[in-house]
Coordinates of C-alpha atoms and ligand atoms in Angstrom, one line a residue:
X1 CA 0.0 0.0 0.0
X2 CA 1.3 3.5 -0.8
X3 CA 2.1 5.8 2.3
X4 CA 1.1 9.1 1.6
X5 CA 4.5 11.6 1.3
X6 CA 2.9 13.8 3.4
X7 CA 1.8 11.9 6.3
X8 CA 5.4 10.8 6.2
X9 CA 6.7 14.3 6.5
X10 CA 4.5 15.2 9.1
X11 CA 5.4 12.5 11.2
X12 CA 9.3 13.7 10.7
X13 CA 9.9 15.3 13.8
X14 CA 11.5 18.5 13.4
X15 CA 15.1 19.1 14.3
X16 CA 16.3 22.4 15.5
X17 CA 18.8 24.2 13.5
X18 CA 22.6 23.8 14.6
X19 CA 24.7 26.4 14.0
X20 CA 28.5 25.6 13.6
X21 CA 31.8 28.0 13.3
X22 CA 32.9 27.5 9.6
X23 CA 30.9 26.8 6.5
X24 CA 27.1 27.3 7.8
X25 CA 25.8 24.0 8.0
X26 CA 22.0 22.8 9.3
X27 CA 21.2 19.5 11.1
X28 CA 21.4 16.4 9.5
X29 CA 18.8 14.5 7.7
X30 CA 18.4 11.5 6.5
X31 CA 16.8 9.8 3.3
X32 CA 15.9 6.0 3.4
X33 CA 15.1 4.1 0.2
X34 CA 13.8 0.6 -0.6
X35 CA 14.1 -0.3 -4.3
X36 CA 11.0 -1.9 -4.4
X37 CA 8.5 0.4 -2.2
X38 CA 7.0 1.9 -5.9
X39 CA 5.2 5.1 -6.0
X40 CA 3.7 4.4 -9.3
X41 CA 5.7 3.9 -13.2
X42 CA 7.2 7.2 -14.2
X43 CA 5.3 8.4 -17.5
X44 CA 7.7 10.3 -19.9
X45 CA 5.1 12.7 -20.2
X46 CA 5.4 14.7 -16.7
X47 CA 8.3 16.1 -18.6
X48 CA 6.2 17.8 -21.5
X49 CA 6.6 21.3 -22.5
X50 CA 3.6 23.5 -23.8
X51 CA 3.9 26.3 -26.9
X52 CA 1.2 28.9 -27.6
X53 CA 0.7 31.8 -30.1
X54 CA 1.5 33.9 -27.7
X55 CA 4.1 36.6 -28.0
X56 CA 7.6 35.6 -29.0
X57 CA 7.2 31.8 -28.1
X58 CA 6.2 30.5 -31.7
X59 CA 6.7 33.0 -34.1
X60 CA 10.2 35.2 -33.3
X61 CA 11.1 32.5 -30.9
X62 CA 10.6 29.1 -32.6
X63 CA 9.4 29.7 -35.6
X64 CA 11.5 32.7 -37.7
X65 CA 11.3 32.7 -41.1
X66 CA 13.5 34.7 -42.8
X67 CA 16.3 34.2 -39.8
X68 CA 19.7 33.6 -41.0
X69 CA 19.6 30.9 -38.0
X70 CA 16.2 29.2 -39.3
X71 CA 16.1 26.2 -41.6
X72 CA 13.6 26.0 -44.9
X73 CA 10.5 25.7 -42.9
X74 CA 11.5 28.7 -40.6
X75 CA 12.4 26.8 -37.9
X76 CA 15.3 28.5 -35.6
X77 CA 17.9 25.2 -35.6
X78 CA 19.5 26.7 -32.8
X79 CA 16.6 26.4 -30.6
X80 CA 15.7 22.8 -32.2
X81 CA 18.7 21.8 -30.6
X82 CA 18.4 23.5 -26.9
X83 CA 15.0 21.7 -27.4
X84 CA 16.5 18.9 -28.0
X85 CA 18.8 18.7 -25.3
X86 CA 16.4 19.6 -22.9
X87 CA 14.7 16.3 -23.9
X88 CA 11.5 17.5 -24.3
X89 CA 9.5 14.3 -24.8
X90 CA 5.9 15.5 -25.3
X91 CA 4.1 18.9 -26.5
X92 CA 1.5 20.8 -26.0
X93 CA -0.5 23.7 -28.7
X94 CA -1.8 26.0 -29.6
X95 CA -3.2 27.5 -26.4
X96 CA -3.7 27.6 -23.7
X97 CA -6.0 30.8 -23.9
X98 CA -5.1 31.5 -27.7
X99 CA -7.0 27.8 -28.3
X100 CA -10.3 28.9 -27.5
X101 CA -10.6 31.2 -30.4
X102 CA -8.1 29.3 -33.2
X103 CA -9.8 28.3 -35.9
X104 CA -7.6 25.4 -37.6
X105 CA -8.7 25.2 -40.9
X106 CA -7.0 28.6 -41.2
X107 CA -3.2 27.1 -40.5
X108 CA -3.8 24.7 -43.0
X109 CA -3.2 25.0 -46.8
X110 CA 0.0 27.2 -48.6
X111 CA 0.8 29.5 -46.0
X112 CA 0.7 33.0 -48.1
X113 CA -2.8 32.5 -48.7
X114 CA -4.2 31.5 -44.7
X115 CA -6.5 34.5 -43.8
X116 CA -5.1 37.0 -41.0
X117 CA -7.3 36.8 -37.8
X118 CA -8.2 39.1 -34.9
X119 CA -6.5 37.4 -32.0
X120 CA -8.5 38.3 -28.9
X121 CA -6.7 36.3 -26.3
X122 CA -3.4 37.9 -26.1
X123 CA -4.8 41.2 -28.0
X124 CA -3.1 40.4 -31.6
X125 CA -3.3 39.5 -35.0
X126 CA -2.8 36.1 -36.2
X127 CA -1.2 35.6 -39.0
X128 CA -1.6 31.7 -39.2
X129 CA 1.9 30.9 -40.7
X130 CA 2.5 28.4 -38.1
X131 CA -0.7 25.5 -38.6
X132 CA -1.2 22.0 -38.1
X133 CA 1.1 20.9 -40.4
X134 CA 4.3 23.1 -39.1
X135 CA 3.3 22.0 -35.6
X136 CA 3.6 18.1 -37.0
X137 CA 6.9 18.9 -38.6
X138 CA 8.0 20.7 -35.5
X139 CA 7.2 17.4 -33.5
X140 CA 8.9 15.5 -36.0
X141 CA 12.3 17.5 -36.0
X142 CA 12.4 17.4 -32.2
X143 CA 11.2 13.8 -31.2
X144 CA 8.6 15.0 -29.0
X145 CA 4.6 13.2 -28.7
X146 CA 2.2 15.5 -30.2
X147 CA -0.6 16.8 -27.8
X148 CA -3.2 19.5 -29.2
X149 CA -5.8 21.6 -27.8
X150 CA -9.5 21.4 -28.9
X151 CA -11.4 25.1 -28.9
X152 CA -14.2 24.5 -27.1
X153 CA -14.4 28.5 -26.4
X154 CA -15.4 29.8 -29.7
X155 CA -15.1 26.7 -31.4
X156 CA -18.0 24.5 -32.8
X157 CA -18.4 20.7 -32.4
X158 CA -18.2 19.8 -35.6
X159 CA -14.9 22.1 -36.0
X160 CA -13.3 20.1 -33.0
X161 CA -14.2 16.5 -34.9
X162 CA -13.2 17.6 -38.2
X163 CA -9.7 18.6 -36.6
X164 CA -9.2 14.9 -35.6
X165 CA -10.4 13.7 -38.3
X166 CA -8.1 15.8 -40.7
X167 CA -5.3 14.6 -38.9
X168 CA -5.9 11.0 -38.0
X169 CA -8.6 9.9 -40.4
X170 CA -7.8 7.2 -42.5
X171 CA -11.0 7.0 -44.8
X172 CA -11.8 8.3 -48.2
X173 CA -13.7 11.9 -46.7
X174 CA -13.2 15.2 -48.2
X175 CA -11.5 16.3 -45.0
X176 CA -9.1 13.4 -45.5
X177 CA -8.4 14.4 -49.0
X178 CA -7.8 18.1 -47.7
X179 CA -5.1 16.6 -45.9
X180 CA -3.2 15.3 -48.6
X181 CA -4.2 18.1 -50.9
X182 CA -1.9 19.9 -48.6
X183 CA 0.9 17.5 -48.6
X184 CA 0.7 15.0 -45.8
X185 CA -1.1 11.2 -47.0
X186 CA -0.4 9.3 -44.0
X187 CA -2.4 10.3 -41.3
X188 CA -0.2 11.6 -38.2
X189 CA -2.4 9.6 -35.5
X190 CA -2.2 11.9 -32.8
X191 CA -3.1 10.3 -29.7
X192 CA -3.4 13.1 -27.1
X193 CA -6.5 16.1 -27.0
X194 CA -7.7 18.5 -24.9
X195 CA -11.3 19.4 -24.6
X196 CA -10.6 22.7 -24.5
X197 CA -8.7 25.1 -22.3
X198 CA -9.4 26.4 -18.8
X199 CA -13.1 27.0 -19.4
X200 CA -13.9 28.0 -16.0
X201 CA -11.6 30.9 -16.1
X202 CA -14.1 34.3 -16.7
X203 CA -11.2 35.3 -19.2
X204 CA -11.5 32.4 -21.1
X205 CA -13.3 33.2 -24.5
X206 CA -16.5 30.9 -25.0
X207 CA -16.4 30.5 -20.9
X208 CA -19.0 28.7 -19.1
X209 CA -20.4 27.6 -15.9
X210 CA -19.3 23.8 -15.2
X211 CA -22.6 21.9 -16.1
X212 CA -22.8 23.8 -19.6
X213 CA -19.1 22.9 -20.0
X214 CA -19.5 19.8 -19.1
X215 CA -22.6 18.8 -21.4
X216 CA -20.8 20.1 -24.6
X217 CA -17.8 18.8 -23.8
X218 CA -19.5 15.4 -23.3
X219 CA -20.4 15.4 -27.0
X220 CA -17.6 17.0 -28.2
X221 CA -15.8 14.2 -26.6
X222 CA -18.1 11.7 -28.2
X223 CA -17.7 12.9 -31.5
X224 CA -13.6 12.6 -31.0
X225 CA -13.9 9.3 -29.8
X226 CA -15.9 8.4 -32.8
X227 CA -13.7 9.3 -35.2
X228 CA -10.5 8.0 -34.0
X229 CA -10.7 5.7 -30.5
X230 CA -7.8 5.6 -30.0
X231 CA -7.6 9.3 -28.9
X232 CA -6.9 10.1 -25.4
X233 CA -9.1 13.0 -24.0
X234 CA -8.2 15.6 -21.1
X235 CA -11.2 17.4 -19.5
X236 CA -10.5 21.5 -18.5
X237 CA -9.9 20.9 -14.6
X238 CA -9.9 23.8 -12.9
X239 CA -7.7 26.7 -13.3
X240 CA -9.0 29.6 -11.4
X241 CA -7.6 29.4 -7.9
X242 CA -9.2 33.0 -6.7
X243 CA -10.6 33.6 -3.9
X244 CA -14.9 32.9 -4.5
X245 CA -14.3 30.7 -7.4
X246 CA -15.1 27.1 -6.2
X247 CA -12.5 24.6 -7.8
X248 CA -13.5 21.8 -6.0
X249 CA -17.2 22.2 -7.7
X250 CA -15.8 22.6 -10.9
X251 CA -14.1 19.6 -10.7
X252 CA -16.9 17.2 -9.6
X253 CA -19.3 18.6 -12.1
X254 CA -16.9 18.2 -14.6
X255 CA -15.9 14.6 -13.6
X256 CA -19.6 13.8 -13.3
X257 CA -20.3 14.4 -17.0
X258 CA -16.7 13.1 -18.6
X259 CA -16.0 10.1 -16.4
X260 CA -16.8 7.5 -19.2
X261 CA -15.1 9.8 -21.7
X262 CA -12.2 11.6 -20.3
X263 CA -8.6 9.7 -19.0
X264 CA -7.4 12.4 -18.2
X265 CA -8.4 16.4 -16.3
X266 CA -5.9 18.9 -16.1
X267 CA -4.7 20.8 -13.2
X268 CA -3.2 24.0 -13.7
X269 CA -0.5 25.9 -11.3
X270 CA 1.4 29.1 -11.5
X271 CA 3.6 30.3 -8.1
X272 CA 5.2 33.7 -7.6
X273 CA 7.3 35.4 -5.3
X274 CA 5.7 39.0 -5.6
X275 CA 6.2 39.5 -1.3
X276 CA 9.7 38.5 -2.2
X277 CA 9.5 35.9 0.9
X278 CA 12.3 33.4 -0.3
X279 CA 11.6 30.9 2.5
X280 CA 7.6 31.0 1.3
X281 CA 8.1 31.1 -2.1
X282 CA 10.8 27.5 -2.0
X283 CA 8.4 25.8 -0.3
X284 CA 5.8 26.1 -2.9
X285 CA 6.0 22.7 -3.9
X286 CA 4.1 21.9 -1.2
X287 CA 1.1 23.8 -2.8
X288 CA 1.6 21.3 -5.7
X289 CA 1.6 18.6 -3.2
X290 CA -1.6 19.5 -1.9
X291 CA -3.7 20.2 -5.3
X292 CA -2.6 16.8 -6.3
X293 CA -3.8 15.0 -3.6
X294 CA -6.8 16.8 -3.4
X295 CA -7.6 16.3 -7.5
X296 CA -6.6 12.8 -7.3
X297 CA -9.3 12.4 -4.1
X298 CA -12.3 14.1 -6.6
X299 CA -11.4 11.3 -9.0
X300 CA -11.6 8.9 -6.9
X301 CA -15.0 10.1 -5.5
X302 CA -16.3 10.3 -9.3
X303 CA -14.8 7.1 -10.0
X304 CA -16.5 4.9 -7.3
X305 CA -20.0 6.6 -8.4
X306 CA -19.2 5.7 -11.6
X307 CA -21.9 2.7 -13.1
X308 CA -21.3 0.9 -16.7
X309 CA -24.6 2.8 -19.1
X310 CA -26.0 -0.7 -20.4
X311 CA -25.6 -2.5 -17.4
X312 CA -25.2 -0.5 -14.5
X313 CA -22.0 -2.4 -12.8
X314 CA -19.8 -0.1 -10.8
X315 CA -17.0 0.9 -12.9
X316 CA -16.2 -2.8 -14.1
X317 CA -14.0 -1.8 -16.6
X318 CA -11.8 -0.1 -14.0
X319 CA -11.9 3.1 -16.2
X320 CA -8.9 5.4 -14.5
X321 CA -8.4 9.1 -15.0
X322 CA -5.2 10.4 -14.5
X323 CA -4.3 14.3 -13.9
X324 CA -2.7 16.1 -16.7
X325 CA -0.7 19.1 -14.9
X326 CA -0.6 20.9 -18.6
X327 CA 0.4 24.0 -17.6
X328 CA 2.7 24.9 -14.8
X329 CA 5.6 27.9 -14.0
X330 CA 6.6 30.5 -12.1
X331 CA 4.9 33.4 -13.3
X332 CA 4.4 36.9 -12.0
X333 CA 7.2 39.4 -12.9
X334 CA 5.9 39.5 -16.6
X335 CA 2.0 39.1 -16.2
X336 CA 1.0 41.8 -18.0
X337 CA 3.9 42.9 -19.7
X338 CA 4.0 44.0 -23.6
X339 CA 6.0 45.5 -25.8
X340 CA 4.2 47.2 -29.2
X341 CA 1.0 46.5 -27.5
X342 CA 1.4 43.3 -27.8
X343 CA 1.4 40.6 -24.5
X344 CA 4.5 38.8 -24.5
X345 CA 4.9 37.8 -20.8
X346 CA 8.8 37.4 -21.0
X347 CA 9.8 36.6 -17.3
X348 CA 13.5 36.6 -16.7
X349 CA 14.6 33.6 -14.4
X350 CA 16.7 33.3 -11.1
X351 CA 18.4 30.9 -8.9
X352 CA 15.4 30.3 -6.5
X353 CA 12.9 29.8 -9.4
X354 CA 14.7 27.1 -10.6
X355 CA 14.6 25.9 -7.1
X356 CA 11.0 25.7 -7.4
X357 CA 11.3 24.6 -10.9
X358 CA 13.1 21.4 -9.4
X359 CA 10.8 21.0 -6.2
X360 CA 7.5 21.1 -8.9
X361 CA 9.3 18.2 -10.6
X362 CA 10.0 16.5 -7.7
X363 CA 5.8 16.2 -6.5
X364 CA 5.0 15.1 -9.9
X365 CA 7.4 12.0 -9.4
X366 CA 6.0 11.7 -6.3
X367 CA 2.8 11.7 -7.8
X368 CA 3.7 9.5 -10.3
X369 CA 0.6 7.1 -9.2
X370 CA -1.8 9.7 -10.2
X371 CA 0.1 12.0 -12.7
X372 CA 0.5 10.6 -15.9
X373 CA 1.2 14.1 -18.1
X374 CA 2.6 17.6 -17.2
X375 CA 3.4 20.6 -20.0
X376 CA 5.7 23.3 -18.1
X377 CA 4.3 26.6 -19.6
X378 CA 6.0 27.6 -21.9
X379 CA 9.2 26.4 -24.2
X380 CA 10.4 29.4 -26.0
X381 CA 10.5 33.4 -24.5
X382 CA 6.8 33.3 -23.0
X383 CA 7.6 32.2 -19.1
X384 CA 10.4 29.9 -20.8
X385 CA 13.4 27.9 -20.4
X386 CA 14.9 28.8 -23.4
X387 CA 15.4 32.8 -24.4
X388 CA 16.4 34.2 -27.7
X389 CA 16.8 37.2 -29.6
X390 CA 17.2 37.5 -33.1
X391 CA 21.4 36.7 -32.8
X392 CA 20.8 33.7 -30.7
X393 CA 19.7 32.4 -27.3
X394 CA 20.8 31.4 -23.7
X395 CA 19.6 28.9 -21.0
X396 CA 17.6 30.3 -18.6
X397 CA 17.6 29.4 -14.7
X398 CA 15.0 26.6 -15.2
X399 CA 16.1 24.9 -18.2
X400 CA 18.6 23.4 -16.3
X401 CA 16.3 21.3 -13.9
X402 CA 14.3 20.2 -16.8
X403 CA 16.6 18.8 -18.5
X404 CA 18.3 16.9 -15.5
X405 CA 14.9 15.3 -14.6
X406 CA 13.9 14.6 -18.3
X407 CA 16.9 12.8 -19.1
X408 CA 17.3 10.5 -16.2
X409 CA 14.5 9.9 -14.3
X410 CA 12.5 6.9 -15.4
X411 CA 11.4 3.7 -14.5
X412 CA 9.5 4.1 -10.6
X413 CA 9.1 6.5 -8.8
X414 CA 10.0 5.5 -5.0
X415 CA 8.0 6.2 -1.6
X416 CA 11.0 7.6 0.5
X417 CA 11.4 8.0 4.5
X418 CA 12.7 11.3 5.3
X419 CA 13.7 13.2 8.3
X420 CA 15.0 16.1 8.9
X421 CA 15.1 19.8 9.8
X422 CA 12.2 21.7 8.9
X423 CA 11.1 26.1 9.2
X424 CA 7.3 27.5 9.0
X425 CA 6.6 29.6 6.5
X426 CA 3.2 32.3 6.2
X427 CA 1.6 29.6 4.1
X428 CA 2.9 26.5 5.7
X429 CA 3.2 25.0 9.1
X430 CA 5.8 22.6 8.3
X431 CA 8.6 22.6 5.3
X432 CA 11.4 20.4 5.1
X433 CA 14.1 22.0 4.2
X434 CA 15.5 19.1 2.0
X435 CA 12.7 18.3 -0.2
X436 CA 13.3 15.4 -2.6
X437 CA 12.2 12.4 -4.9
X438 CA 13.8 9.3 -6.6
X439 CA 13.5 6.9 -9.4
X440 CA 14.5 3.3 -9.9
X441 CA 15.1 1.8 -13.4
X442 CA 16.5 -1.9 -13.4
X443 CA 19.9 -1.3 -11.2
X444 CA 20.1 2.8 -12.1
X445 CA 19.1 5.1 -8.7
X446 CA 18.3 8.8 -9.2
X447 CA 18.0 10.9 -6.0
X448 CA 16.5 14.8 -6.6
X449 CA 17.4 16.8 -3.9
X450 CA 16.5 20.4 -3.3
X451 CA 17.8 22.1 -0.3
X452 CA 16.0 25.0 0.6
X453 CA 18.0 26.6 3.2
X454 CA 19.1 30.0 1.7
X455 CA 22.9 29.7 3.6
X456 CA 22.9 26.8 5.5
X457 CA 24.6 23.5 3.7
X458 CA 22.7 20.3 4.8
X459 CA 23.9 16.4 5.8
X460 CA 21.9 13.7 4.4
X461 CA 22.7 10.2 5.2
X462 CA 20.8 8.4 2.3
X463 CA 20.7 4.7 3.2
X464 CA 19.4 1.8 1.0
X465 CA 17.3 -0.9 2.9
X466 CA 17.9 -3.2 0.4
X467 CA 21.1 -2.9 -1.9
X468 CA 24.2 -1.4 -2.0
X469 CA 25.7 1.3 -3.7
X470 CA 28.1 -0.2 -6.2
X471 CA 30.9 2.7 -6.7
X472 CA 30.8 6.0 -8.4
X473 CA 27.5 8.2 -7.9
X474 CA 27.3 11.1 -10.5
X475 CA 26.7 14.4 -9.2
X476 CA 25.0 17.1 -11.1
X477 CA 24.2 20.3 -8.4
X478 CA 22.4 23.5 -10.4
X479 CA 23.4 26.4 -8.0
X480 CA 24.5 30.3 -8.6
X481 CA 26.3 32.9 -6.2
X482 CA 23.1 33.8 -5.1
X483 CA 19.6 33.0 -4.9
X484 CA 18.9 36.6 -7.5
X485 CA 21.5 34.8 -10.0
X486 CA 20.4 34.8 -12.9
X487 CA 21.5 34.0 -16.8
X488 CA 21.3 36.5 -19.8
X489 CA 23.1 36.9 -23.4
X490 CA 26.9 36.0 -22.6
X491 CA 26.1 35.7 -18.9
X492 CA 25.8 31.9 -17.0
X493 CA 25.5 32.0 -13.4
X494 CA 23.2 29.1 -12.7
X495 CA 24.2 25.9 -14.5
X496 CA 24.8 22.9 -13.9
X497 CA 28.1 21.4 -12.5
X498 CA 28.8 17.9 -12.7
X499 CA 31.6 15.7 -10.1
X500 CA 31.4 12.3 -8.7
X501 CA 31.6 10.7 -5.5
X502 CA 32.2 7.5 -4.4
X503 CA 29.5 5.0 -2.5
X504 CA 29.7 1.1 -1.4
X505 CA 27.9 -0.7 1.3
X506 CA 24.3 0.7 1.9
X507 CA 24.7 4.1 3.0
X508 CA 26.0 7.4 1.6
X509 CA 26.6 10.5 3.5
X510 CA 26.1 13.8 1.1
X511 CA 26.5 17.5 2.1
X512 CA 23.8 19.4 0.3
X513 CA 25.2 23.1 -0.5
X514 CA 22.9 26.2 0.5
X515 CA 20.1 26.6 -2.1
X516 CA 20.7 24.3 -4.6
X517 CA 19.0 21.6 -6.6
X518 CA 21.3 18.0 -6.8
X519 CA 20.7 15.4 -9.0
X520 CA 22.4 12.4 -7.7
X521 CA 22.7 9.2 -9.8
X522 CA 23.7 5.7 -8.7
X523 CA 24.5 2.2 -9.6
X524 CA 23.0 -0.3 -7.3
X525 CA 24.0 -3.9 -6.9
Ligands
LIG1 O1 0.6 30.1 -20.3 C1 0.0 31.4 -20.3 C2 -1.5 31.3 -20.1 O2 -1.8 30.9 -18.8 C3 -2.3 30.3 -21.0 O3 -2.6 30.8 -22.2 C4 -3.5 30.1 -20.2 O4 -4.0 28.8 -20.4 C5 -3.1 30.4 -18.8 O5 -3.9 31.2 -18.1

């Protein structure tokens, strides 16, 4: 049975901090692992990454045509390749907000002739160079899984359904042939949509209350599933966290009318540290934490209500629905910010939102049970990893964390014992300051440590309960000067630094620096 991470941490008692003379260094902690107590198998797709027609992610950040650094489709091949290193296995488009007025039939067809549009999410004009078929390519080039966003703002039913069609179907309709017309015979089978995009958000365009979104989403989702079943639907979960809007309502209306069609509902979660309270701000993981579990519980009620249509069983099929975190970041510097009246929500990255970056990644491991897809918002300029301007780009902050968990962690995620010191924040009773999570694949250990403690270095004795280490661990620690560091054009100050230590027997003593995120991995015999 799986403990919950939380009752665990709460039962951690809380050791006082101990000041020493030398390097600052905070009580020890320690970590216990057992490589078979399984959280849940690891689904590439937590590591997803999310683009939107929204200021300079797509076009000017991916997409450039013209560029002296874009190939013959206008895509920027320097990016494609900090894409590619970031090992971005899954993505998401067009929108977020921009899908609940995009119209796909005009992205399709020679691009000097797709109409301009009136873009009313983010206050633009579309110009619709960048369609289905340069999102396909895109995937393609970069070896990511395709995931696209249905309107169901502005968007009609049959709209949604022809969509799918034109992109899986594999009969002889005139939507099909409109597909090859335009160049592409075999059908690109997508397997992943969304039925729609944060629809109980009051700024969402074609919002509505969660019964009516629920009912057309029903049929919308019946009409998908149709045309291709094999598609994989994700319900609009709630977004809007304010203060008088009732997520938890949302969510059981929603899962009321989608249980036999959706297998997935998205969560979505943006932090910010506008009170500049480091110590709060770290710990917002925890946040995570919580929304999870709560979500996870709603499913579960919905689930167990659930009764087969013909013959009324309960849920014999053992139908699951997972939570799809599609969009999540730290966003708040840039949320209104434009430039030529247009939003392009450009948020420059530091030391301790990588820190967060890394902590967010470490509860959807944790979660891995009930968290089968993630998309961090976004990939290019908007809220990004990856920053350009029209000479070149550099790494934020972030991208290093995402790339460190998307390249190594795989396999299952492990229930860990922790103890150690902990500090109360205005939001939380009880943080740990080492927060982590860990993955086992055949005889390969990954640890992900975070230690929050802004100057105070912590001692972890990480102990196996069941193997031993078998020699060298690699060490990759992302850490700056400071926690304001931050990268720009020509600048690295947070990066990542690799060493190595070396382990045998079953335990391993490892002195966690001041705010920094370490990656430790292992070979277990
Ligand atoms: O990622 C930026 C925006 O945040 C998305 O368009 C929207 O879905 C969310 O509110």
């Amino acid at each position: 049975m799986a403990i919950s991470r939380r009752s665990l941490l709460a039962a951690s008692a809380s050791a006082p901090l101990i000041m020493t003379s030398g390097p600052a260094r905070a009580a020890s902690a320690s970590i216990q692992i057992h490589s078979r107590r399984h959280r849940g198998a690891i689904d590439r797709k937590i590591f997803g990454n999310f683009i939107e027609h929204l200021g300079r992610c797509i076009t000017g950040g991916l997409f450039d045509e013209g560029s002296p650094l874009s190939d013959k489709r206008g895509f920027r091949t320097d990016v494609m390749t900090a894409v590619k290193e970031m090992n971005v296995p899954f993505l998401r488009w067009p929108g977020g907000n921009f899908a609940s007025n995009y119209n796909w039939m005009d992205g399709i067809g020679p691009r000097d002739k797709r109409p301009a549009r009136l873009e009313m999410a983010w206050g633009t004009v579309e110009d619709n160079r960048f369609g289905t078929h340069e999102f396909m390519d895109y995937i393609e080039k970069v070896g990511a899984e395709p995931y696209i966003c249905l309107n169901l703002g502005t968007g009609t039913w049959v709209e949604a359904q022809q969509w799918i069609e034109y992109v899986n179907g594999t009969q002889n309709t005139a939507v099909v042939q409109m597909r090859k017309k335009n160049g592409r015979d075999k059908p690109w089978k997508v397997k992943y949509w969304g039925l729609g995009n944060e629809m109980d958000g009051y700024w969402q365009m074609g919002h509505r209350s969660a019964s009516d979104y629920g009912a057309f989403a029903l049929e919308a989702a019946k009409l998908a599933k149709l045309t291709d079943p094999e598609v994989q639907l994700i319900a609009a979960g709630a977004s809007n966290f304010r203060p008088g809007s009732d997520w938890i309502a949302w969510n059981r209306t929603v899962l009321d009318y989608l249980k036999d069609y959706a297998d997935y509902i998205s969560l979505h979660l943006y932090v910010g540290n506008a009170a500049n309270d480091y110590a709060d701000f770290v710990a917002s993981p925890i946040e995570m934490d919580q929304k999870i579990e709560t979500l996870a519980g709603l499913i579960d009620a919905a689930m167990s209500n659930r009764v087969e249509r013909l013959t009324g069983a309960p849920n014999r099929d053992g139908k699951k629905i997972y939570i799809a975190l599609d969009e999540w970041n730290v966003w708040y510097r840039a949320r209104g910010s434009s430039q030529r009246g247009r939003r392009i929500l450009e948020e420059h990255y530091n030391l301790e939102d990588a820190l967060v970056v890394a902590g967010f990644l470490n509860s959807l491991v944790n979660h891995a049970d009930v968290v089968k897809m993630a998309n961090l918002a976004q990939l290019v300029n908007v809220i990004a990893p990856i920053f350009t301007n029209d000479k070149g780009l550099f790494l934020q902050t972030i991208y290093y964390p995402l790339q460190l968990f998307s390249r190594n962690v795989k396999g299952n995620s492990l229930e860990l014992l922790m103890d150690g010191p902990s500090y109360k924040t205005k939001r939380f009773d009880k943080v740990p300051y080492l927060d982590a999570s860990a993955s086992i694949n055949g005889g390969d250990l990954v640890i992900n440590v975070v230690n929050r403690h802004q100057d105070q270095a912590v001692d972890a004795v990480i102990s196996l309960e069941d193997k031993s280490f078998a020699g060298a661990v690699s060490v990759a620690e992302v850490n700056g000067p400071d926690i304001k560091a931050e990268n720009d054009f020509g600048k690295t100050l947070v990066a990542t630094r690799n060493s190595s230590v070396n382990a045998s027997g079953a335990s391993l003593t490892y002195n966690f620096p001041p705010h920094s995120y370490t990656q430790l991995k292992a070979r277990l015999a």
